PDB file of C-alpha atoms in Angstrom:
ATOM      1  CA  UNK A  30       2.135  34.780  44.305  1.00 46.00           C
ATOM      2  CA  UNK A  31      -0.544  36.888  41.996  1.00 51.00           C
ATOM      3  CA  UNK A  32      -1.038  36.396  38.181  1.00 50.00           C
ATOM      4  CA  UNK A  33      -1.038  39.704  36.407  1.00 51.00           C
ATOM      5  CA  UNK A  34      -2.716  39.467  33.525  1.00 51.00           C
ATOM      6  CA  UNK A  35      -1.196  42.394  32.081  1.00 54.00           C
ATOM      7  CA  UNK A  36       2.109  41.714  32.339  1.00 56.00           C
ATOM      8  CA  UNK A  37       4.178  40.884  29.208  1.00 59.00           C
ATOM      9  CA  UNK A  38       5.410  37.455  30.578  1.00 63.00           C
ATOM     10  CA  UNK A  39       2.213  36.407  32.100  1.00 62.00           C
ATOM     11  CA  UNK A  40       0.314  37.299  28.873  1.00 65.00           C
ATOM     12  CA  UNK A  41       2.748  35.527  26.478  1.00 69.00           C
ATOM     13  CA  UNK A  42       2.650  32.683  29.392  1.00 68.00           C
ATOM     14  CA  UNK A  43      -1.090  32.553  29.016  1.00 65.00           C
ATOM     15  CA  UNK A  44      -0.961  32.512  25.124  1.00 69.00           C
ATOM     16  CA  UNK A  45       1.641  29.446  25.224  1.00 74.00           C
ATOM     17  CA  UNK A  46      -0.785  27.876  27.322  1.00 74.00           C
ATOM     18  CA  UNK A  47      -3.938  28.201  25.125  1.00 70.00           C
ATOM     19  CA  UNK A  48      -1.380  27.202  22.209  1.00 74.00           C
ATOM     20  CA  UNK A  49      -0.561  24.066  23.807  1.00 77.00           C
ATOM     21  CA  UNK A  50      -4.267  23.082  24.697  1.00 74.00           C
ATOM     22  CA  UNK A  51      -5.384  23.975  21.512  1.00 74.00           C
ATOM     23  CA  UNK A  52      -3.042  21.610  19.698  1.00 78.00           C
ATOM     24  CA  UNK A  53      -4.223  19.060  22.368  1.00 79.00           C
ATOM     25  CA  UNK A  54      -7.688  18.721  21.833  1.00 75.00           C
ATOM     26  CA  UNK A  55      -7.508  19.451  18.179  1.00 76.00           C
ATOM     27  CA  UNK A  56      -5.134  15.902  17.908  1.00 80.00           C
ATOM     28  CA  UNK A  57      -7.184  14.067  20.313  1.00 78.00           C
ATOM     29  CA  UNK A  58     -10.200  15.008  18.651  1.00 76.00           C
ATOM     30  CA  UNK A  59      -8.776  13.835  14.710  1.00 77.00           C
ATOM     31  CA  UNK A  60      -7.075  10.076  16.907  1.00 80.00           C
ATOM     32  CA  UNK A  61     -10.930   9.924  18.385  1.00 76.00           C
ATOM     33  CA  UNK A  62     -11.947  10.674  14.754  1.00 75.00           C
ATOM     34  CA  UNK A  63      -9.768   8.402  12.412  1.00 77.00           C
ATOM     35  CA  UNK A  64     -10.546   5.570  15.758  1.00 80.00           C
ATOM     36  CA  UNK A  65     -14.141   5.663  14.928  1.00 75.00           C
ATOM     37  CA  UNK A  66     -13.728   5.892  11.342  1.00 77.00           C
ATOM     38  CA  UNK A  67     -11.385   3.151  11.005  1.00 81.00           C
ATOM     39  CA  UNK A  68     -13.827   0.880  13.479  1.00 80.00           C
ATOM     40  CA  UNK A  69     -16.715   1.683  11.262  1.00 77.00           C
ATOM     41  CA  UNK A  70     -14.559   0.535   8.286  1.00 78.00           C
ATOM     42  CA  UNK A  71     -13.953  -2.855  10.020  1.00 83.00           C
ATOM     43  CA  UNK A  72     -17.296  -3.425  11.057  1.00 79.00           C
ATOM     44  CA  UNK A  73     -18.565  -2.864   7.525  1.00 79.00           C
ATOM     45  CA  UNK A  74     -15.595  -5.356   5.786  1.00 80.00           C
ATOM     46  CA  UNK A  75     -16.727  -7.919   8.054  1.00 83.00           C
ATOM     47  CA  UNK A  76     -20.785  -7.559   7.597  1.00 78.00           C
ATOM     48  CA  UNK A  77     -19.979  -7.768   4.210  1.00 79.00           C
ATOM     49  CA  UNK A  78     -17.760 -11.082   4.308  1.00 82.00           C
ATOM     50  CA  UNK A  79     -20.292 -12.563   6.127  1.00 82.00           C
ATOM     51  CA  UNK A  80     -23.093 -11.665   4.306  1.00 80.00           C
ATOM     52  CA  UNK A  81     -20.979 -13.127   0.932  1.00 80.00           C
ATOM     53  CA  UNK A  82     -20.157 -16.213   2.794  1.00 84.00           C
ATOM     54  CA  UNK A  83     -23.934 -16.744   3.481  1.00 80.00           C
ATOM     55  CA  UNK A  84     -25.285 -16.302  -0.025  1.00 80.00           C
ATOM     56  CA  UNK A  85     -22.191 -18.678  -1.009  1.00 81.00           C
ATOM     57  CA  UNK A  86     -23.189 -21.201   1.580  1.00 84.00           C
ATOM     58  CA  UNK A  87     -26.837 -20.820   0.622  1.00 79.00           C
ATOM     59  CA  UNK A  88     -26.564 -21.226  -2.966  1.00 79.00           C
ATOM     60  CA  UNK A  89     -24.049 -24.547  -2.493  1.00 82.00           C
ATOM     61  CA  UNK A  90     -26.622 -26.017  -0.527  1.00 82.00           C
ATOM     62  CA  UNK A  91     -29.117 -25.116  -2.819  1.00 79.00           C
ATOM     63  CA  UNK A  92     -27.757 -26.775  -5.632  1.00 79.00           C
ATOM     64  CA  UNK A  93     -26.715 -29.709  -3.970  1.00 83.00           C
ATOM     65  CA  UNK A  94     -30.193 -30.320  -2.634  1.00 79.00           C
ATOM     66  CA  UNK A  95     -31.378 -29.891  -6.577  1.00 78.00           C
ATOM     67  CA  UNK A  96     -28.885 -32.090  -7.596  1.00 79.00           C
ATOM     68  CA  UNK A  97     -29.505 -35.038  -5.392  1.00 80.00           C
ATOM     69  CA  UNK A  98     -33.229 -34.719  -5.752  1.00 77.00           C
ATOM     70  CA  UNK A  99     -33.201 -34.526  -9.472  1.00 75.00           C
ATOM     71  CA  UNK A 100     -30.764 -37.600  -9.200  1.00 77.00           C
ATOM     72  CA  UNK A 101     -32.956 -39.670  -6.924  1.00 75.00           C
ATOM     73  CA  UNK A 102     -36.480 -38.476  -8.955  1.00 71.00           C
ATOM     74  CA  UNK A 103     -34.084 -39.807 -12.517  1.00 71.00           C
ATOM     75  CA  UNK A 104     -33.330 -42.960 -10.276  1.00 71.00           C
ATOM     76  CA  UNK A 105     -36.992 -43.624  -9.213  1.00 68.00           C
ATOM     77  CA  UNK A 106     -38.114 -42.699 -12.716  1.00 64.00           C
ATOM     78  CA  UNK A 107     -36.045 -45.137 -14.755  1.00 64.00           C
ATOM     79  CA  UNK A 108     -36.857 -47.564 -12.385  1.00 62.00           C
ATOM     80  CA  UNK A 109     -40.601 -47.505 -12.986  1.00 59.00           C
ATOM     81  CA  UNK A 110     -42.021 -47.545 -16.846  1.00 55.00           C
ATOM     82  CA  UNK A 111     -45.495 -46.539 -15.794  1.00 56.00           C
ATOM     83  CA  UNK A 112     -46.546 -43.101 -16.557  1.00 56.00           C
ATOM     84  CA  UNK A 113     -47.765 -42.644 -13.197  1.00 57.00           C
ATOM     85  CA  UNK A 114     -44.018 -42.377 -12.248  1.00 59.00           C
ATOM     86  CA  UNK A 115     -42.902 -40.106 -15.294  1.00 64.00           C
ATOM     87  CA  UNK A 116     -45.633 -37.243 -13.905  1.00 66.00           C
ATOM     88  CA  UNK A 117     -44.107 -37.890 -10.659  1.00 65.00           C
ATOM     89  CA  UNK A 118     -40.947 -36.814 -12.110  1.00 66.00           C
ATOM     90  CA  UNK A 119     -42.286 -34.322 -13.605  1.00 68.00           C
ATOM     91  CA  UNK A 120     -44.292 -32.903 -10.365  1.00 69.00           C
ATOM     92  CA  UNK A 121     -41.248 -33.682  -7.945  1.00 69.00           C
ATOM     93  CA  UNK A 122     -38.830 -31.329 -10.197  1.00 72.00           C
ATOM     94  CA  UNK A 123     -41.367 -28.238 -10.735  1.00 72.00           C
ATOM     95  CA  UNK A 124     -41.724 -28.363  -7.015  1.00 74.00           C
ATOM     96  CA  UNK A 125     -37.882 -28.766  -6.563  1.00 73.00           C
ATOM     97  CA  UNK A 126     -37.696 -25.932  -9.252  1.00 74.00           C
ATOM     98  CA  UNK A 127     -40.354 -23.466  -7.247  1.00 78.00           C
ATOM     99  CA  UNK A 128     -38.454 -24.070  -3.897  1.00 76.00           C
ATOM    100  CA  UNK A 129     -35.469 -23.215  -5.613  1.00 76.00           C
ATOM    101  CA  UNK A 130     -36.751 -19.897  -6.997  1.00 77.00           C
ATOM    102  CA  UNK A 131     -38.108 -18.951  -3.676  1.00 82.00           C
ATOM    103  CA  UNK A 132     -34.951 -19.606  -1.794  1.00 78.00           C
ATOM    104  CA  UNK A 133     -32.580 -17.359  -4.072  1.00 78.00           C
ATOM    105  CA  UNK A 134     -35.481 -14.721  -3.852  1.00 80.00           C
ATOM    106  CA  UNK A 135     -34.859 -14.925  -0.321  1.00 82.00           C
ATOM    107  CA  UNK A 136     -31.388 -15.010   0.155  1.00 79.00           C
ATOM    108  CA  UNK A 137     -31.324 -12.053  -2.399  1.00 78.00           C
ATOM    109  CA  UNK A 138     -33.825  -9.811  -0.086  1.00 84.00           C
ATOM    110  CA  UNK A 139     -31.507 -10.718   2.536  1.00 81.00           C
ATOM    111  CA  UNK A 140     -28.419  -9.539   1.175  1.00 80.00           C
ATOM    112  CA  UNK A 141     -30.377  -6.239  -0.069  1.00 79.00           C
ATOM    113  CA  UNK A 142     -31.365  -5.399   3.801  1.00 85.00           C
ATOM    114  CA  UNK A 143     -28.258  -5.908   4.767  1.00 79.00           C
ATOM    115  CA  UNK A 144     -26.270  -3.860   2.395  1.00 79.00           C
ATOM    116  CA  UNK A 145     -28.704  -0.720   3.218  1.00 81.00           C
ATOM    117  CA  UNK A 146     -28.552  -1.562   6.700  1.00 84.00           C
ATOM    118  CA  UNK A 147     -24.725  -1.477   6.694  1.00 80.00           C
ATOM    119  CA  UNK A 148     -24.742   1.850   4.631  1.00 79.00           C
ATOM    120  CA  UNK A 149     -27.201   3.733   6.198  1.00 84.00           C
ATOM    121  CA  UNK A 150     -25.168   3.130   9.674  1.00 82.00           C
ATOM    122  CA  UNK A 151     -22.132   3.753   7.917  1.00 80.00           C
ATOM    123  CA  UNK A 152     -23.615   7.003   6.494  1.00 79.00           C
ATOM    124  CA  UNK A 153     -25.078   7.908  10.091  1.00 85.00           C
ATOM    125  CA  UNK A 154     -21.681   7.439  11.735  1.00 80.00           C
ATOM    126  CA  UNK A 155     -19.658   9.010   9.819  1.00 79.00           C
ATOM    127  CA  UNK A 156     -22.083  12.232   9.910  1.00 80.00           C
ATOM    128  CA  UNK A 157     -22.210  12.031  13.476  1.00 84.00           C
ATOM    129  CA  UNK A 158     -18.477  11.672  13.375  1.00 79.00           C
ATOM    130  CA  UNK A 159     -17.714  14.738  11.538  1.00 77.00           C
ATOM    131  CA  UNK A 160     -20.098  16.549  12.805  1.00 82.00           C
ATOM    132  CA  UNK A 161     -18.729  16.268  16.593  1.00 81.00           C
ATOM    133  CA  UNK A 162     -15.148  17.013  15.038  1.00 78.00           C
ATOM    134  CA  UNK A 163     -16.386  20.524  12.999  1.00 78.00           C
ATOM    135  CA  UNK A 164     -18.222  21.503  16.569  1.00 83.00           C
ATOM    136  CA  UNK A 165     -15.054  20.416  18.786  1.00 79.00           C
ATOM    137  CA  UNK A 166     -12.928  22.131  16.871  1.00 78.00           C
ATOM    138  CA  UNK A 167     -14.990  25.200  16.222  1.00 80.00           C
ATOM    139  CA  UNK A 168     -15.032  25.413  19.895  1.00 81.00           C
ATOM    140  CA  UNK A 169     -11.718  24.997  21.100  1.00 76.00           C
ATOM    141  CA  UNK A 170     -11.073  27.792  18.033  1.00 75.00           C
ATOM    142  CA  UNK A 171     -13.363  30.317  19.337  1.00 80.00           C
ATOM    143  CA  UNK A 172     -11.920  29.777  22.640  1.00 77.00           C
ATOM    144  CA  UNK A 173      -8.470  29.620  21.945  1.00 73.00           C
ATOM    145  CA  UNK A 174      -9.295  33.174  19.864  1.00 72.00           C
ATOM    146  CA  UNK A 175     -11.019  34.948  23.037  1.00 75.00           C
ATOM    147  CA  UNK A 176      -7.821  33.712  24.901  1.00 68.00           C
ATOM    148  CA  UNK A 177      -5.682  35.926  22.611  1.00 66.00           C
ATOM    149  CA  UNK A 178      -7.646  38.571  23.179  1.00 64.00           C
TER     150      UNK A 178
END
């Protein structure tokens, strides 16, 4: 059995055919699309839970660790009526005070990498993503046009 091409069934055959693949790839290509998007938009909640449940964690400690040294440099102070011990006070809680500083700087520049990180990927992925759906589709347009011809 021979395909003629020019025959009115075979041609309208052929058309229903491109039709049909068409409509394929253009679905699989947006379930692909809103997949990937929808994975990105996961993966972005969850970097940023974490990333709040560390600074939370952080700063807790943080403050406990002021707290109970402050208490115990109050404790040893009151204890002691020498001056010697009031500078230590005083030395023990600028120190406590500097550490303090340095670890919310820290945990700040963390969080600041991170949220770029997470955006710039975010950004890149969703470029990428569209991108691969204007070309996919573009294609299987052109195509599906010379098939018509």
């Amino acid at each position: 059995m021979r395909l003629d091409l020019n025959s009115s069934s075979n041609s309208s055959r052929i058309s229903s055919i491109s039709v049909v693949v068409v409509v394929v790839v253009v679905v699989v290509v947006v379930v692909v699309d809103v997949q990937v998007v929808v994975v990105v938009v996961v993966v972005v909640v969850v970097v940023v839970v974490l990333v709040v449940v560390v600074v939370v964690v952080v700063v807790v400690v943080v403050v406990v660790v002021v707290v109970l040294v402050k208490v115990v440099v109050v404790a040893v102070g009151s204890s002691k009526s020498s001056s010697g011990s009031s500078i230590l006070v005083v030395v023990v809680e600028v120190v406590v005070e500097g550490v303090v500083v340095r670890v919310v700087a820290v945990v700040v520049v963390v969080v600041v990498i991170v949220v770029v990180v997470v955006v710039v990927v975010v950004v890149v992925v969703v470029v990428v993503v569209v991108v691969v759906v204007v070309v996919v589709v573009t294609a299987v347009v052109i195509v599906f046009c010379f098939c018509l011809l």
